[in-house]
Tab-separated table of C-alpha atoms and ligand atoms in Angstrom:
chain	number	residue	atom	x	y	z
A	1	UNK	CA	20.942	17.840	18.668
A	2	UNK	CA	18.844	20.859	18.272
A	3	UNK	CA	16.465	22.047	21.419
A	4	UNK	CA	12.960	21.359	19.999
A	5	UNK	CA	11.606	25.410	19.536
A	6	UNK	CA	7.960	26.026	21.369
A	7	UNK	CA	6.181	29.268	20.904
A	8	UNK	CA	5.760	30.381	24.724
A	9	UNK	CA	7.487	28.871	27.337
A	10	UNK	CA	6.100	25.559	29.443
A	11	UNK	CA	4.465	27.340	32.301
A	12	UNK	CA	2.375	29.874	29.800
A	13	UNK	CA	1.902	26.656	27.342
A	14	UNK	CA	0.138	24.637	30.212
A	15	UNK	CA	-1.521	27.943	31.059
A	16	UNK	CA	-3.616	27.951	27.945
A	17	UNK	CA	-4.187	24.583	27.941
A	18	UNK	CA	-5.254	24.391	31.003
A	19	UNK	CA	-7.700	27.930	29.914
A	20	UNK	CA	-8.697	26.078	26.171
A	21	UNK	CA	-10.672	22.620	25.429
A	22	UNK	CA	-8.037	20.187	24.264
A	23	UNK	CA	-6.591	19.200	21.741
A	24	UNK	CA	-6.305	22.110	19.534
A	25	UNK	CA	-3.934	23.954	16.988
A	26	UNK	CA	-1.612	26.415	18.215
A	27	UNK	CA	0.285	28.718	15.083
A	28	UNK	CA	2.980	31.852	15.839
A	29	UNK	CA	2.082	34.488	13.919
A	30	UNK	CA	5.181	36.372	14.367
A	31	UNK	CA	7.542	33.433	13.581
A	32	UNK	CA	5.487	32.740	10.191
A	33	UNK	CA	5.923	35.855	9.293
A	34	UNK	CA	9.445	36.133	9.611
A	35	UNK	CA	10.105	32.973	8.068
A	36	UNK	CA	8.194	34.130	4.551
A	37	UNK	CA	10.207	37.305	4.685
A	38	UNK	CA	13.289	35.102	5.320
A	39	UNK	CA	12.372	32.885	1.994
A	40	UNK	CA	11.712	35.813	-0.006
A	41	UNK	CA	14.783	37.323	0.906
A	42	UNK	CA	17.126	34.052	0.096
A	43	UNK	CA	15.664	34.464	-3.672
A	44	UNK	CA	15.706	38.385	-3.903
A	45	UNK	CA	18.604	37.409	-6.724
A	46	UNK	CA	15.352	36.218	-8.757
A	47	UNK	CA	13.766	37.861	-11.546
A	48	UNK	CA	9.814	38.099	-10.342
A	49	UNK	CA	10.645	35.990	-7.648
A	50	UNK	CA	7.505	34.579	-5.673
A	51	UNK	CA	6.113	31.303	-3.677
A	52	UNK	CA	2.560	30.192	-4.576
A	53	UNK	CA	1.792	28.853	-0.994
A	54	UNK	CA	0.289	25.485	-1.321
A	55	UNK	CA	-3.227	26.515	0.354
A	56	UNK	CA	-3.642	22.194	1.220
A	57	UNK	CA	-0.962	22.366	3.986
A	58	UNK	CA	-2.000	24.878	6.040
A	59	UNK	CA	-6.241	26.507	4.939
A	60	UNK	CA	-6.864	28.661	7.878
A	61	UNK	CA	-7.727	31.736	5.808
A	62	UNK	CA	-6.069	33.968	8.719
A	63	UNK	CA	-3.047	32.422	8.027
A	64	UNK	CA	-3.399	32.776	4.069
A	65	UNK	CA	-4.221	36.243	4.392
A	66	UNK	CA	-0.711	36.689	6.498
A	67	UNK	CA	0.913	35.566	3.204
A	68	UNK	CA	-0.598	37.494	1.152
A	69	UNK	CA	0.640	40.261	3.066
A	70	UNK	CA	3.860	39.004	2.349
A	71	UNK	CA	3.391	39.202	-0.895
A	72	UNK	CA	2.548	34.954	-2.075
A	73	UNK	CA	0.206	34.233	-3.771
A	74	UNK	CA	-1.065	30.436	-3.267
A	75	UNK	CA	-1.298	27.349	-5.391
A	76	UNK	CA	-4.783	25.984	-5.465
A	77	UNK	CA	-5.970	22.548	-6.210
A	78	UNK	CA	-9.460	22.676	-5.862
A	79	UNK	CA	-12.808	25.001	-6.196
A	80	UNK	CA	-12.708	25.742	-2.248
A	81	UNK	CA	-9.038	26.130	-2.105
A	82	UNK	CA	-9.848	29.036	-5.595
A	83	UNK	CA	-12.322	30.362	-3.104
A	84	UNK	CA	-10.282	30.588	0.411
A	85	UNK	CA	-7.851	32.663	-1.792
A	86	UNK	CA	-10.587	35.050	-3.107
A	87	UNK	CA	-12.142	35.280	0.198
A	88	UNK	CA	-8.130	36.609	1.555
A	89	UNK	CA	-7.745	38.934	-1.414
A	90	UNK	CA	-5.523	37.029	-3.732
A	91	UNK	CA	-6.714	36.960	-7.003
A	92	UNK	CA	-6.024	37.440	-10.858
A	93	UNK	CA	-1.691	35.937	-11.291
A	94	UNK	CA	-1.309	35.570	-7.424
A	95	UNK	CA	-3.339	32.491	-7.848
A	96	UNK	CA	-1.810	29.241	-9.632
A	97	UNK	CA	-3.974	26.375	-10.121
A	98	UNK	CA	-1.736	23.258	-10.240
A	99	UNK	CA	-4.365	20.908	-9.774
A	100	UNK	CA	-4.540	17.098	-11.306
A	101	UNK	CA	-7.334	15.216	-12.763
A	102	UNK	CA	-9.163	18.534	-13.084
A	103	UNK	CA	-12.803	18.976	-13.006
A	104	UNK	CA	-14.426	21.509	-15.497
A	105	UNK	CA	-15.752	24.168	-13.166
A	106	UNK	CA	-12.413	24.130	-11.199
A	107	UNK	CA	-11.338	25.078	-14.590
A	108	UNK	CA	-13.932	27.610	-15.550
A	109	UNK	CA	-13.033	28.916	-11.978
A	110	UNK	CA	-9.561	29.563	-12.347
A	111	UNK	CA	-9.979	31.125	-15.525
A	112	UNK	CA	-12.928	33.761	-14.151
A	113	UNK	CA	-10.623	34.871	-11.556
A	114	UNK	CA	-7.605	35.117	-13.537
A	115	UNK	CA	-5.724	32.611	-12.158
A	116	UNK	CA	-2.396	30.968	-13.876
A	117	UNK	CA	-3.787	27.594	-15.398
A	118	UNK	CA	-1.055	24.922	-14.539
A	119	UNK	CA	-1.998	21.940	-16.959
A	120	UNK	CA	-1.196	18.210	-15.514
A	121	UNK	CA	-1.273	16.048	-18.798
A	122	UNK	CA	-1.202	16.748	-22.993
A	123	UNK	CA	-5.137	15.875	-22.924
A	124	UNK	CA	-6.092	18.645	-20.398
A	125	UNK	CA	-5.330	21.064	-23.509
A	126	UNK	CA	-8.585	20.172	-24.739
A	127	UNK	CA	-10.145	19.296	-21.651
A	128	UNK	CA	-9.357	22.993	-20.878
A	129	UNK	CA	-10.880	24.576	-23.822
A	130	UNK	CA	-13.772	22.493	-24.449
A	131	UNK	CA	-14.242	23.863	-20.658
A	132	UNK	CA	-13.975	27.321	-21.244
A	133	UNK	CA	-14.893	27.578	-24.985
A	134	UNK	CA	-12.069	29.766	-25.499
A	135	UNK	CA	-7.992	29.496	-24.421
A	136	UNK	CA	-6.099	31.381	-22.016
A	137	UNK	CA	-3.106	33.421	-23.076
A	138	UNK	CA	-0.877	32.267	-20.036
A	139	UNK	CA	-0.702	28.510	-19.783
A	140	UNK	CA	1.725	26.360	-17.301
A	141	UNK	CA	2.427	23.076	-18.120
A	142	UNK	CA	3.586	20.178	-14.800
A	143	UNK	CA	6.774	18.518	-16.122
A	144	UNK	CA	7.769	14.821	-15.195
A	145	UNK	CA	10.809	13.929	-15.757
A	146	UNK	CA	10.092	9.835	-15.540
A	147	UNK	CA	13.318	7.702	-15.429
A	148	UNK	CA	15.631	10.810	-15.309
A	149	UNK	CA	14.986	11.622	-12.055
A	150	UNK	CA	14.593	9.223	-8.989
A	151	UNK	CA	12.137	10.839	-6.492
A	152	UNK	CA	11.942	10.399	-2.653
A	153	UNK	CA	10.199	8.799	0.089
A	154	UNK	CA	7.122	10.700	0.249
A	155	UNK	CA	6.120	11.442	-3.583
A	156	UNK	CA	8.448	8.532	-4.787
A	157	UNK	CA	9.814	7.469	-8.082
A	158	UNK	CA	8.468	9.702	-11.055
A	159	UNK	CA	7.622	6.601	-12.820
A	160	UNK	CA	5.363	5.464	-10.949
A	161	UNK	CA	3.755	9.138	-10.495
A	162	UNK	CA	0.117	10.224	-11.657
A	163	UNK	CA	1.439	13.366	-12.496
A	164	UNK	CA	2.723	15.733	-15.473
A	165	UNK	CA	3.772	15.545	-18.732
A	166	UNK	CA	6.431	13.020	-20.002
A	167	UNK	CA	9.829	14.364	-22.013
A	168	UNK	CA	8.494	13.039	-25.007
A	169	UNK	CA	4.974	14.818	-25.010
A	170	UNK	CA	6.528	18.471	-22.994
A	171	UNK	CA	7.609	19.881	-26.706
A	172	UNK	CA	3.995	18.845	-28.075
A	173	UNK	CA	2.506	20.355	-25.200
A	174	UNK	CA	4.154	24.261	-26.131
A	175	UNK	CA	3.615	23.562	-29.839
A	176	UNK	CA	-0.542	22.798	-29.896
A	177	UNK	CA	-0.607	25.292	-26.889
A	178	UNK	CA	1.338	27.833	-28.886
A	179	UNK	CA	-1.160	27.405	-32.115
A	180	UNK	CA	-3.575	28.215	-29.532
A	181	UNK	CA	-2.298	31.794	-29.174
A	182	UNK	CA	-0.754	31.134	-26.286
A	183	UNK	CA	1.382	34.494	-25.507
A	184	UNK	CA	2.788	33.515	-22.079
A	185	UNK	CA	4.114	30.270	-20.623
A	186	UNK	CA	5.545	28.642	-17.906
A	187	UNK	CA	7.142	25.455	-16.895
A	188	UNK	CA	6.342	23.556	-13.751
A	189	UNK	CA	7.533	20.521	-11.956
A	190	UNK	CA	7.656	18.856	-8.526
A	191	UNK	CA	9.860	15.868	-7.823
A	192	UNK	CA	9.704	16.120	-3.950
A	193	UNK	CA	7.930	15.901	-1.213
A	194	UNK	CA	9.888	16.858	2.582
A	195	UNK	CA	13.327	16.583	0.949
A	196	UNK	CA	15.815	18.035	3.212
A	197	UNK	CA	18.904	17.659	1.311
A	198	UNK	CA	19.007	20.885	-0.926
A	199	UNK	CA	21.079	19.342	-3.930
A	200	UNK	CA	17.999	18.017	-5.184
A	201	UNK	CA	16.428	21.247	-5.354
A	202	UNK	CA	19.017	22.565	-7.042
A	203	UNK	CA	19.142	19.451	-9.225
A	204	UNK	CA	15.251	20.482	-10.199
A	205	UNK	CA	16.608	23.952	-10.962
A	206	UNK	CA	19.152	22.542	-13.547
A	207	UNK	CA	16.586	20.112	-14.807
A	208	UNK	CA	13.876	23.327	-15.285
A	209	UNK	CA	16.751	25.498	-16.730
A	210	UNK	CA	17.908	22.804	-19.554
A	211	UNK	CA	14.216	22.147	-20.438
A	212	UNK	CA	13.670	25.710	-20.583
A	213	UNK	CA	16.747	25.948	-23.414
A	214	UNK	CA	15.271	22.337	-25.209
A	215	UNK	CA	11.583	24.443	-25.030
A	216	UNK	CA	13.099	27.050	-26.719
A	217	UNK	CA	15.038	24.838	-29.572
A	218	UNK	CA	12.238	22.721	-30.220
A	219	UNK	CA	9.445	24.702	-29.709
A	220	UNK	CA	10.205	28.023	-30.468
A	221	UNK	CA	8.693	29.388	-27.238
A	222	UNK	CA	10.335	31.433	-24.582
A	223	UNK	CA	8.952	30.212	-21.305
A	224	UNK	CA	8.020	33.187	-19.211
A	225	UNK	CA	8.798	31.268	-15.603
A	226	UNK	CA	9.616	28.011	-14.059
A	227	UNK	CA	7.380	26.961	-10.922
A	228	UNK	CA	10.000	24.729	-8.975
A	229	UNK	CA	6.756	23.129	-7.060
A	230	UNK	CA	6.895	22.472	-2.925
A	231	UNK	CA	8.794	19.786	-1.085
A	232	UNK	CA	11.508	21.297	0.775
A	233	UNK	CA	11.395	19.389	4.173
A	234	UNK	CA	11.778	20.435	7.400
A	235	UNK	CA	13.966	19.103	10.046
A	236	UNK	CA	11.099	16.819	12.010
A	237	UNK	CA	13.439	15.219	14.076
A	238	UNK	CA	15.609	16.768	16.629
A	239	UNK	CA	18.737	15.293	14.594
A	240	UNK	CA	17.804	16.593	11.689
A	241	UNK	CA	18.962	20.051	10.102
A	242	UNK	CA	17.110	22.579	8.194
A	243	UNK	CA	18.046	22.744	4.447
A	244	UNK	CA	20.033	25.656	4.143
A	245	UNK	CA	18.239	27.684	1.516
A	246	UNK	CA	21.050	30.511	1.289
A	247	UNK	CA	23.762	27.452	-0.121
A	248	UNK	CA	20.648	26.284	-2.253
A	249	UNK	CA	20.021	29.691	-3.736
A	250	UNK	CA	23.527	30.988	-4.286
A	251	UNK	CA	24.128	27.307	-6.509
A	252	UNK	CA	20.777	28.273	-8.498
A	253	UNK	CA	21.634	31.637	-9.163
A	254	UNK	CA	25.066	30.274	-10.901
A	255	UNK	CA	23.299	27.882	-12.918
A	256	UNK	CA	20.683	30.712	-13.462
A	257	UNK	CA	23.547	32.631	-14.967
A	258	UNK	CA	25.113	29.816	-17.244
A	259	UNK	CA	22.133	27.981	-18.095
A	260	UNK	CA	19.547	31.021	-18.624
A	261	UNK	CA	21.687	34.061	-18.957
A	262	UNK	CA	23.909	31.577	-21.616
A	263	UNK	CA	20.970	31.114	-23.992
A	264	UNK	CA	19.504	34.503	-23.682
A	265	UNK	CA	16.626	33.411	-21.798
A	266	UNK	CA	17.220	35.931	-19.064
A	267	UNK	CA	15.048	37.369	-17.748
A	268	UNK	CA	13.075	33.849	-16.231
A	269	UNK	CA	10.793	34.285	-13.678
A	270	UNK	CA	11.258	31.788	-10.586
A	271	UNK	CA	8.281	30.629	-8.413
A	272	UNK	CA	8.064	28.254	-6.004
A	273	UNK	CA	4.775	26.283	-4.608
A	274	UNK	CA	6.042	25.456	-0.662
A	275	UNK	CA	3.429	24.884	2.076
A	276	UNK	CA	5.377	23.163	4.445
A	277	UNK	CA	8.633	24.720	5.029
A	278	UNK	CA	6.613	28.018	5.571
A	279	UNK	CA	3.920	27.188	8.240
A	280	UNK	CA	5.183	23.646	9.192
A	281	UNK	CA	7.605	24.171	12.131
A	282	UNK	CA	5.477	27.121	13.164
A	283	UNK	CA	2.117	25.051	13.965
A	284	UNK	CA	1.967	22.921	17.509
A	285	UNK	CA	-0.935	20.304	18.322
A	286	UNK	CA	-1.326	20.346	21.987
A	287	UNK	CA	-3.017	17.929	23.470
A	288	UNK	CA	-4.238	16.391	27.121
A	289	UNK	CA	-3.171	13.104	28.530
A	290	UNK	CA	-6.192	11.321	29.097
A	291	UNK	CA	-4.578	7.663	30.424
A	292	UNK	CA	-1.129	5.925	31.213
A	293	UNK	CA	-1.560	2.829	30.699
A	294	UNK	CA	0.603	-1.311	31.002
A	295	UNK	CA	-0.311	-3.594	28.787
A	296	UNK	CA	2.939	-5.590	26.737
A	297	UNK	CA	3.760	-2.054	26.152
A	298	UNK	CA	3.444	1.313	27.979
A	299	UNK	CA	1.033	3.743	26.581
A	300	UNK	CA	0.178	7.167	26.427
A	301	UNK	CA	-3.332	7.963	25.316
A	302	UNK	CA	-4.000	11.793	24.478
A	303	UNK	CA	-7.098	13.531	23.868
A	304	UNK	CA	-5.733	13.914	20.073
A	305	UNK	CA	-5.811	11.219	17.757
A	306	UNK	CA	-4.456	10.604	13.876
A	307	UNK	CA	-8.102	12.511	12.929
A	308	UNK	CA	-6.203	15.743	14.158
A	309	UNK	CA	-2.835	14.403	12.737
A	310	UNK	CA	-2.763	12.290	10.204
A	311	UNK	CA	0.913	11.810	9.306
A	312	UNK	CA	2.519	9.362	11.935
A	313	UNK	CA	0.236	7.183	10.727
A	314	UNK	CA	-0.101	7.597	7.059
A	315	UNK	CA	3.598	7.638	6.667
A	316	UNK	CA	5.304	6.348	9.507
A	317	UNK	CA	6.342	10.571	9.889
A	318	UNK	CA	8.217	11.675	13.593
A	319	UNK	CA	6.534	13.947	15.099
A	320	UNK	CA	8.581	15.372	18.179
A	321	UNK	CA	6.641	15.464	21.290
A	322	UNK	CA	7.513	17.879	24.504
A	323	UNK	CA	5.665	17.309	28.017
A	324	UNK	CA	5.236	20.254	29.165
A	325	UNK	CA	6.750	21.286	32.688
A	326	UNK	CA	9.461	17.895	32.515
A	327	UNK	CA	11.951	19.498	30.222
A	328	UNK	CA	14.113	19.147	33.465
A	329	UNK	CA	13.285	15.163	33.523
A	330	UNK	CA	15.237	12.977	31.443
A	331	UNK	CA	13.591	11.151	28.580
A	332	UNK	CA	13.647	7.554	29.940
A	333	UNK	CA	10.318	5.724	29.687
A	334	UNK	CA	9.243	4.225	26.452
A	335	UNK	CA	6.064	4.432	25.355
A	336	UNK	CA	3.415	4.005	22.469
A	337	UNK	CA	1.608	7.746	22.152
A	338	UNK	CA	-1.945	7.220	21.070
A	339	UNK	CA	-5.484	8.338	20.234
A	340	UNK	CA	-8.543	6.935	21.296
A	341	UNK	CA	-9.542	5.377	17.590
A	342	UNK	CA	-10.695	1.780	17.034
A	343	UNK	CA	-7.528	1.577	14.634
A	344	UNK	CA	-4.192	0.450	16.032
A	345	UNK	CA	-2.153	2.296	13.755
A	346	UNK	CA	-3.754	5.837	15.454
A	347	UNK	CA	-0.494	6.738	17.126
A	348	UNK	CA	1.937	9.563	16.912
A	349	UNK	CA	5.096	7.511	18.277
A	350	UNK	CA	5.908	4.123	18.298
A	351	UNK	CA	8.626	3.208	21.104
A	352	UNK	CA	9.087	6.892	21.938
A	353	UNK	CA	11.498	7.843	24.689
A	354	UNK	CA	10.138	10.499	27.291
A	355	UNK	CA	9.826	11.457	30.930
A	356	UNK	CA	7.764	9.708	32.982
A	357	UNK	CA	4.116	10.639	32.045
A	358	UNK	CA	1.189	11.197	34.019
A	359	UNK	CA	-2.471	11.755	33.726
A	360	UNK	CA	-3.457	15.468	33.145
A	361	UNK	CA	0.184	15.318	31.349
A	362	UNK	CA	-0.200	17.935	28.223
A	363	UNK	CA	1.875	17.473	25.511
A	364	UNK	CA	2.909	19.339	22.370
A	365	UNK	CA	3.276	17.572	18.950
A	366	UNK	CA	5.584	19.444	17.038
A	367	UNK	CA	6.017	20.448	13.768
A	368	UNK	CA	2.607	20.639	12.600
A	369	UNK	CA	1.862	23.902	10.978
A	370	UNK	CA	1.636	22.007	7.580
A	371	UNK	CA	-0.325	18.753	6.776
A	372	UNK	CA	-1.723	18.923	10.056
A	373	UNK	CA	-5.207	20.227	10.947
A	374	UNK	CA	-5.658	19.892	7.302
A	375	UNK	CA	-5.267	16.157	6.813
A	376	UNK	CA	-7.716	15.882	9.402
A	377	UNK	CA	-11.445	13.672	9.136
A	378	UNK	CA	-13.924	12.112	11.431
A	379	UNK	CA	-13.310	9.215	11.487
A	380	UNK	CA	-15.439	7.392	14.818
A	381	UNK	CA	-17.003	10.127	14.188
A	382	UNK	CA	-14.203	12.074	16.091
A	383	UNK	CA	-14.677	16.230	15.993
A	384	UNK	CA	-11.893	18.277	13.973
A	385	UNK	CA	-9.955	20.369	16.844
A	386	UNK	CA	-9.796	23.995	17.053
A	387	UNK	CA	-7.301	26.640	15.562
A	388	UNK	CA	-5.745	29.167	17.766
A	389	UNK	CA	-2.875	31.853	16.432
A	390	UNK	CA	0.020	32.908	18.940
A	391	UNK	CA	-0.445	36.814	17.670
A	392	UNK	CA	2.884	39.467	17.974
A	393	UNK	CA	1.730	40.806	20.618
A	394	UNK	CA	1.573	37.916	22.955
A	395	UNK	CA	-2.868	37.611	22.596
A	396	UNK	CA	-4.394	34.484	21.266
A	397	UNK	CA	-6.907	34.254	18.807
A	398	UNK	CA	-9.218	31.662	17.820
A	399	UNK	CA	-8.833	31.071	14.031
A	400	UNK	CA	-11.103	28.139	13.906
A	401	UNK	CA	-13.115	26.868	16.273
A	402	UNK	CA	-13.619	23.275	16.912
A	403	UNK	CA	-16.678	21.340	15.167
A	404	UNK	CA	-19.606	20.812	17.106
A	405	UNK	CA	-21.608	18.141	16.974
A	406	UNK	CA	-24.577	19.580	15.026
A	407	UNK	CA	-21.472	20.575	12.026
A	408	UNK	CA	-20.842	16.646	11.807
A	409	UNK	CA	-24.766	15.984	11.382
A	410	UNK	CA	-25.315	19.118	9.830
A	411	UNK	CA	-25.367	17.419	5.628
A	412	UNK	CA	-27.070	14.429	6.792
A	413	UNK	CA	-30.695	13.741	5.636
A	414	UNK	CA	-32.563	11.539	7.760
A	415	UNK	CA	-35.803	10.911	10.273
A	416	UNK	CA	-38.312	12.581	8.040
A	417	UNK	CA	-36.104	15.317	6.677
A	418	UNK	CA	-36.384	15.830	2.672
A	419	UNK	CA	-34.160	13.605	0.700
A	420	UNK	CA	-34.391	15.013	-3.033
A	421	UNK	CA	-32.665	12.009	-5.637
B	501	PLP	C1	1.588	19.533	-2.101
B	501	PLP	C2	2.016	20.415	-3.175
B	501	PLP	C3	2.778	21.548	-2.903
B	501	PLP	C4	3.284	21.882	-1.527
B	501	PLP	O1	4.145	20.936	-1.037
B	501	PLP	P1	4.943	21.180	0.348
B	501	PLP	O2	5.557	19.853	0.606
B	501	PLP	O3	3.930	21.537	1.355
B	501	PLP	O4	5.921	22.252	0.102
B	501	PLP	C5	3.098	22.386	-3.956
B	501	PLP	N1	2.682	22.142	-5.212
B	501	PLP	C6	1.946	21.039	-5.519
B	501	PLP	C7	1.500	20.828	-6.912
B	501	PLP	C8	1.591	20.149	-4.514
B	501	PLP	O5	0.870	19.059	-4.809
């Protein structure tokens, strides 16, 4: 079993807790960083190589701007998410809009800025140009590959999936786009959502690689780059491993060579979309112990509640969970972990095991970097938490600072203020 990583050691943890208002969002700057250069490194092998980080899972701005630094770009899905990645100096290419049921001014947005267009369905070719009045000359197209792929837990079978473009309309899709004057294209798809097991990326990479060939026959157009999507996993639980993205990139590059380099398609660009395998493990909610309680169960109630973190209870996710200052205790009390919602599925473990646990207790959800802060509402009216980043040099800065309650009223329109219909 793998030692759960934290950023700074107990003592320093329950230091700043003890200094901050809890709960609140804790990211390491340094380890983010590394782990980007890490990713970009396993794929140096790649022509034009790049990861379009997926702005939903983590959009502190401080954080995108780290990328960028990097060298991602990010992979919007919405007007504000276009914006955040102006507002951090990505622009123009470094921005790929793989959005879904699209509205027209997202749209009109991407194509002001520059942005790849990443097109979600065989009507959204006119959808697109009756919004712009014109075409671009780089289009992407979202591939789904239906009943020849089986999906997984999270984003399940590809049947049953809203998005992309079936096999039989993909060929269509390059042909009208190419009468278009289309000059540059890519080909996107994303059949996973926290896979861990790194044959199914390179399954995708196969898939993307034959279509690429069939695009070619059928269509007569040479796609420009594949966009392999997000969805590598990351090891939640302490039994789990990492994917090993060296094994996963060595078997692409030899079906790069066979597939790609074998039909003359070489050079193909290779992108990825991933949010949470780059900020998730690097992102801690920590959180106070508010009440131990004995009812038919044993409870922990934090400060936090599934308005901070969403997943435990919108998937059943693990979240592991350290109390700080009893990594020296052994993990033999069971108990329910919960938030303070009027909603009995607001928990982040069910049955967990851990050492005995006190009031005043703080405790560090891990894992959260990605899908965390962002999934977040107000529900009971509950205030989002604050954002702090772990900088290199040890200092730590406030990113985002927790709602207030004049933010929560602040678009309501009551009491004799002007409501205009
Ligand atoms: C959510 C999403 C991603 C990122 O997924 P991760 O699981 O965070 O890697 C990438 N691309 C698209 C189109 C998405 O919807």
């Amino acid at each position: 079993m793998r030692e759960m990583r934290l950023p700074l050691g107990h003592g320093e943890l329950l230091e700043l807790a003890h200094k901050l208002d809890t709960p609140f969002y804790l990211y390491d700057e340094g380890a983010i960083i590394e782990n980007a250069r890490a990713f970009k490194h396993h794929f140096s092998w790649a022509p034009g190589f790049t990861n379009y980080f997926a702005v939903k899972a983590c959009p502190n701005p401080t954080i995108i701007k780290l990328l960028g630094e990097e060298g991602f770009g990010t992979d919007c899905s919405s007007l504000p998410e276009l914006r955040i990645s102006k507002a951090c100096g990505i622009t123009g290419e470094r921005i790929m809009l793989s959005s879904n049921d699209t509205p027209a001014d997202e749209f009109r947005a991407a194509y002001e800025m520059g942005a790849i267009i990443n097109l979600d369905d065989i009507t959204h070719i006119a959808a697109l140009e009756k919004a712009l009045g014109t075409f671009p000359k780089t289009i992407s197209f979202r591939y789904n590959p239906g009943p020849e792929r089986t999906g997984n837990a999270i984003i399940g079978n590809p049947v049953e999936a809203k998005y992309g473009v079936t096999s039989a309309q993909i060929i269509d899709c390059y042909k009208i786009a190419k009468a278009k004057g289309v000059e540059r294209f890519g080909l996107h798809t994303m059949v996973a959502s926290n896979e861990l097991d790194g044959s199914y990326i390179v399954e995708t990479a196969r898939m993307l690689f034959n279509l690429s060939v069939r695009i070619k026959e059928e269509a007569g157009v040479r796609i420009d780059f594949i966009d392999m999507g997000g969805g590598i996993g990351i090891p939640y639980k302490p039994e789990d491993k990492a994917m090993d993205l060296g094994a996963v990139s060595t078997a692409m590059r030899a079906l790069y060579d066979e597939i790609i380099k074998g039909s003359g398609l070489d050079p193909l660009k290779i992108f990825f979309e991933c949010g949470r395998v780059i900020t998730g493990p690097y992102g801690y909610l920590v959180s106070e112990v508010l009440h131990v309680t004995s009812k038919y169960k044993e409870y922990v109630g934090l400060d936090a509640s599934m308005a901070d973190l969403m997943r435990p209870a919108l998937y059943g996710s693990y979240h592991h969970i350290t109390v700080l200052g009893k990594d020296k205790e052994k993990a033999d009390h069971r108990y329910d972990v919960t938030g303070s919602l009027c909603e009995n599925n607001d928990k982040f473990a069910i049955d967990r095991l851990l050492p005995k646990v006190e009031e005043g207790d703080v405790v560090v959800i891990h894992d959260s970097g990605a899908h965390g802060h962002a999934m977040g509402f107000n529900y009971n009216a509950k205030l989002r938490s604050a954002e702090y980043l772990l900088r290199r040099d040890g200092s730590v800065d406030m990113i985002r600072r927790a709602q207030t309650y004049d933010d929560y009223v602040a678009t309501l329109r009551f009491d004799g203020a002007p409501v205009v219909v």
